[in-house]
Coordinates of C-alpha atoms in Angstrom, one line a residue:
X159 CA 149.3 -32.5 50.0
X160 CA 146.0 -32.5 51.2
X161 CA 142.7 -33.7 49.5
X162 CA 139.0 -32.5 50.3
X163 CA 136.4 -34.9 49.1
X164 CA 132.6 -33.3 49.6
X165 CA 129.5 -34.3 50.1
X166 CA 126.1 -33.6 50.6
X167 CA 124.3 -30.1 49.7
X168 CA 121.0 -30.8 47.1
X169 CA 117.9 -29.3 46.6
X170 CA 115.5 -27.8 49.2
X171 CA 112.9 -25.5 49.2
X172 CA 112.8 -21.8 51.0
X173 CA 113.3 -22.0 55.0
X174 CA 114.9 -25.9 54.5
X175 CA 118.0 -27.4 55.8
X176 CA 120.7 -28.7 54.4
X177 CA 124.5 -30.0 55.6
X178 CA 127.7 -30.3 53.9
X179 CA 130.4 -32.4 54.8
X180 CA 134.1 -32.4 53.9
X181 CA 136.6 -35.3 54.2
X182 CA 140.2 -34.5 54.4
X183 CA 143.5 -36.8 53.7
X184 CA 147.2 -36.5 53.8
X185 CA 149.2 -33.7 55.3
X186 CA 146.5 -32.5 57.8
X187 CA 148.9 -31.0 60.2
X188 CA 150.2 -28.3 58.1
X189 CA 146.5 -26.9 57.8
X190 CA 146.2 -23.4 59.6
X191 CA 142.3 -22.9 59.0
X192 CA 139.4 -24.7 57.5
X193 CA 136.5 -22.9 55.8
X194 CA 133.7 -22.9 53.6
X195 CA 133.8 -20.9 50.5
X196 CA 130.3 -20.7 48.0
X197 CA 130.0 -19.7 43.9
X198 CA 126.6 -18.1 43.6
X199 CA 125.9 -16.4 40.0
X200 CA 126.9 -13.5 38.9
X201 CA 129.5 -13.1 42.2
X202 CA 133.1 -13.9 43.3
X203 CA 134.0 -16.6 45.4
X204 CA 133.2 -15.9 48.9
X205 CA 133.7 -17.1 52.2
X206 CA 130.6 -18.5 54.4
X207 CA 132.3 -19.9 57.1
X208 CA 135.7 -20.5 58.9
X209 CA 137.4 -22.4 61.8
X210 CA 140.7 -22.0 63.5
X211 CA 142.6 -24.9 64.5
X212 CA 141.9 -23.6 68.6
X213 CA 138.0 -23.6 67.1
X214 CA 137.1 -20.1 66.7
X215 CA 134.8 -19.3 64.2
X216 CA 134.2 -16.8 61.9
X217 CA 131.1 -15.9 60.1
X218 CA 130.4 -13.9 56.8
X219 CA 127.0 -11.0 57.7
X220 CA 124.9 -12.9 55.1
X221 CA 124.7 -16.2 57.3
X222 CA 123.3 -14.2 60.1
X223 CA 123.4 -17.2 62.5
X224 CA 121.7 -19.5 59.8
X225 CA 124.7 -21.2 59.4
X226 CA 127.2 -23.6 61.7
X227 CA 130.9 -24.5 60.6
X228 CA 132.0 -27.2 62.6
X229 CA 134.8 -29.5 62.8
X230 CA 135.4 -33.4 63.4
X231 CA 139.2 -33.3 64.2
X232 CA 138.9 -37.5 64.9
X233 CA 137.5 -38.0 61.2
X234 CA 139.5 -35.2 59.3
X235 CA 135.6 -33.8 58.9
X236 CA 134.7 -30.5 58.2
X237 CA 131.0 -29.6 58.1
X238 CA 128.6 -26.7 57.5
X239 CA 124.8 -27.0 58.4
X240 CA 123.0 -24.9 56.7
X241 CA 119.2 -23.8 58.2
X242 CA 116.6 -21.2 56.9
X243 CA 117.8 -21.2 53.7
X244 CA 117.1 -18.8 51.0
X245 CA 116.7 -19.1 47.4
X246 CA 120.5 -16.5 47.5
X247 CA 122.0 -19.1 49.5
X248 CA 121.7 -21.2 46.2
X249 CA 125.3 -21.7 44.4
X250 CA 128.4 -24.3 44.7
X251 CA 129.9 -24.7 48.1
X252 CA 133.5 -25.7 48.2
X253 CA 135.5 -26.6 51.2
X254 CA 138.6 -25.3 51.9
X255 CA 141.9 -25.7 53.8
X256 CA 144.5 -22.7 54.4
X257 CA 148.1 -23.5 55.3
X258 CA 151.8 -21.7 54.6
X259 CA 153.8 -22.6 51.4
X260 CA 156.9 -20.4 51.7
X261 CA 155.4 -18.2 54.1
X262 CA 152.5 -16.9 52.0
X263 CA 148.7 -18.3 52.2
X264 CA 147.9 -21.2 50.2
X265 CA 144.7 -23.5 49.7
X266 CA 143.5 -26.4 49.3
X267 CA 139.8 -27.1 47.4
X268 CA 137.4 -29.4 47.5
X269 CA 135.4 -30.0 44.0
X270 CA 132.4 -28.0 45.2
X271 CA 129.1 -29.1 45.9
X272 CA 125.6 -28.1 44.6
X273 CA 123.2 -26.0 46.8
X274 CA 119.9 -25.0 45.3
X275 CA 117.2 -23.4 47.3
X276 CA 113.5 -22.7 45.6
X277 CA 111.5 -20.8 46.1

């Protein structure tokens, strides 16, 4: 088992900043991938961000190099920095961890975390 404890995210106005950090515990070695997934209205769950165990990582098109996943293998913390933000960024960010239960994909969710940008 692994738990994701978040933190960070809040309110900012058009063009801020804003980070998001993820702390993990327990089976950390079984995890394949770490990402960062976001809820905004109206849409699906999505994926912003991801990063390999060997620290490639993968982008969705709407972060268009706004965003930067990054990893803190020392401190089990996974983090997103978030810059230029627009008022479509705003939604609930959840971290997430991939690994292999019986050979298919499984996750692992954080609680989510609160992003709101204004405009």
């Amino acid at each position: 088992q692994v738990q994701l404890v978040e933190s960070g995210g809040g309110a900012v106005q058009v063009g801020g900043s804003l980070s998001l950090s993820c702390l993990a515990s327990g089976t950390i070695d079984e995890i394949r991938s770490w990402a960062w997934y976001r809820q905004v209205s109206g849409k699906e769950r999505e994926m912003v961000a991801k990063i390999l165990n060997g620290g490639e990582t993968n982008y969705a098109d709407f972060v268009q190099r706004r965003f930067t996943i990054s990893r803190d293998r020392a401190k089990n913390i996974l983090s997103l920095q978030m810059n230029y933000l627009k008022p479509e960024d705003t939604g609930v960010y959840f971290c997430c961890a991939e690994y292999l239960e019986n050979w298919d994909r499984a996750y692992y969710w954080g609680q989510g975390a609160q992003v709101s940008v204004s405009s």
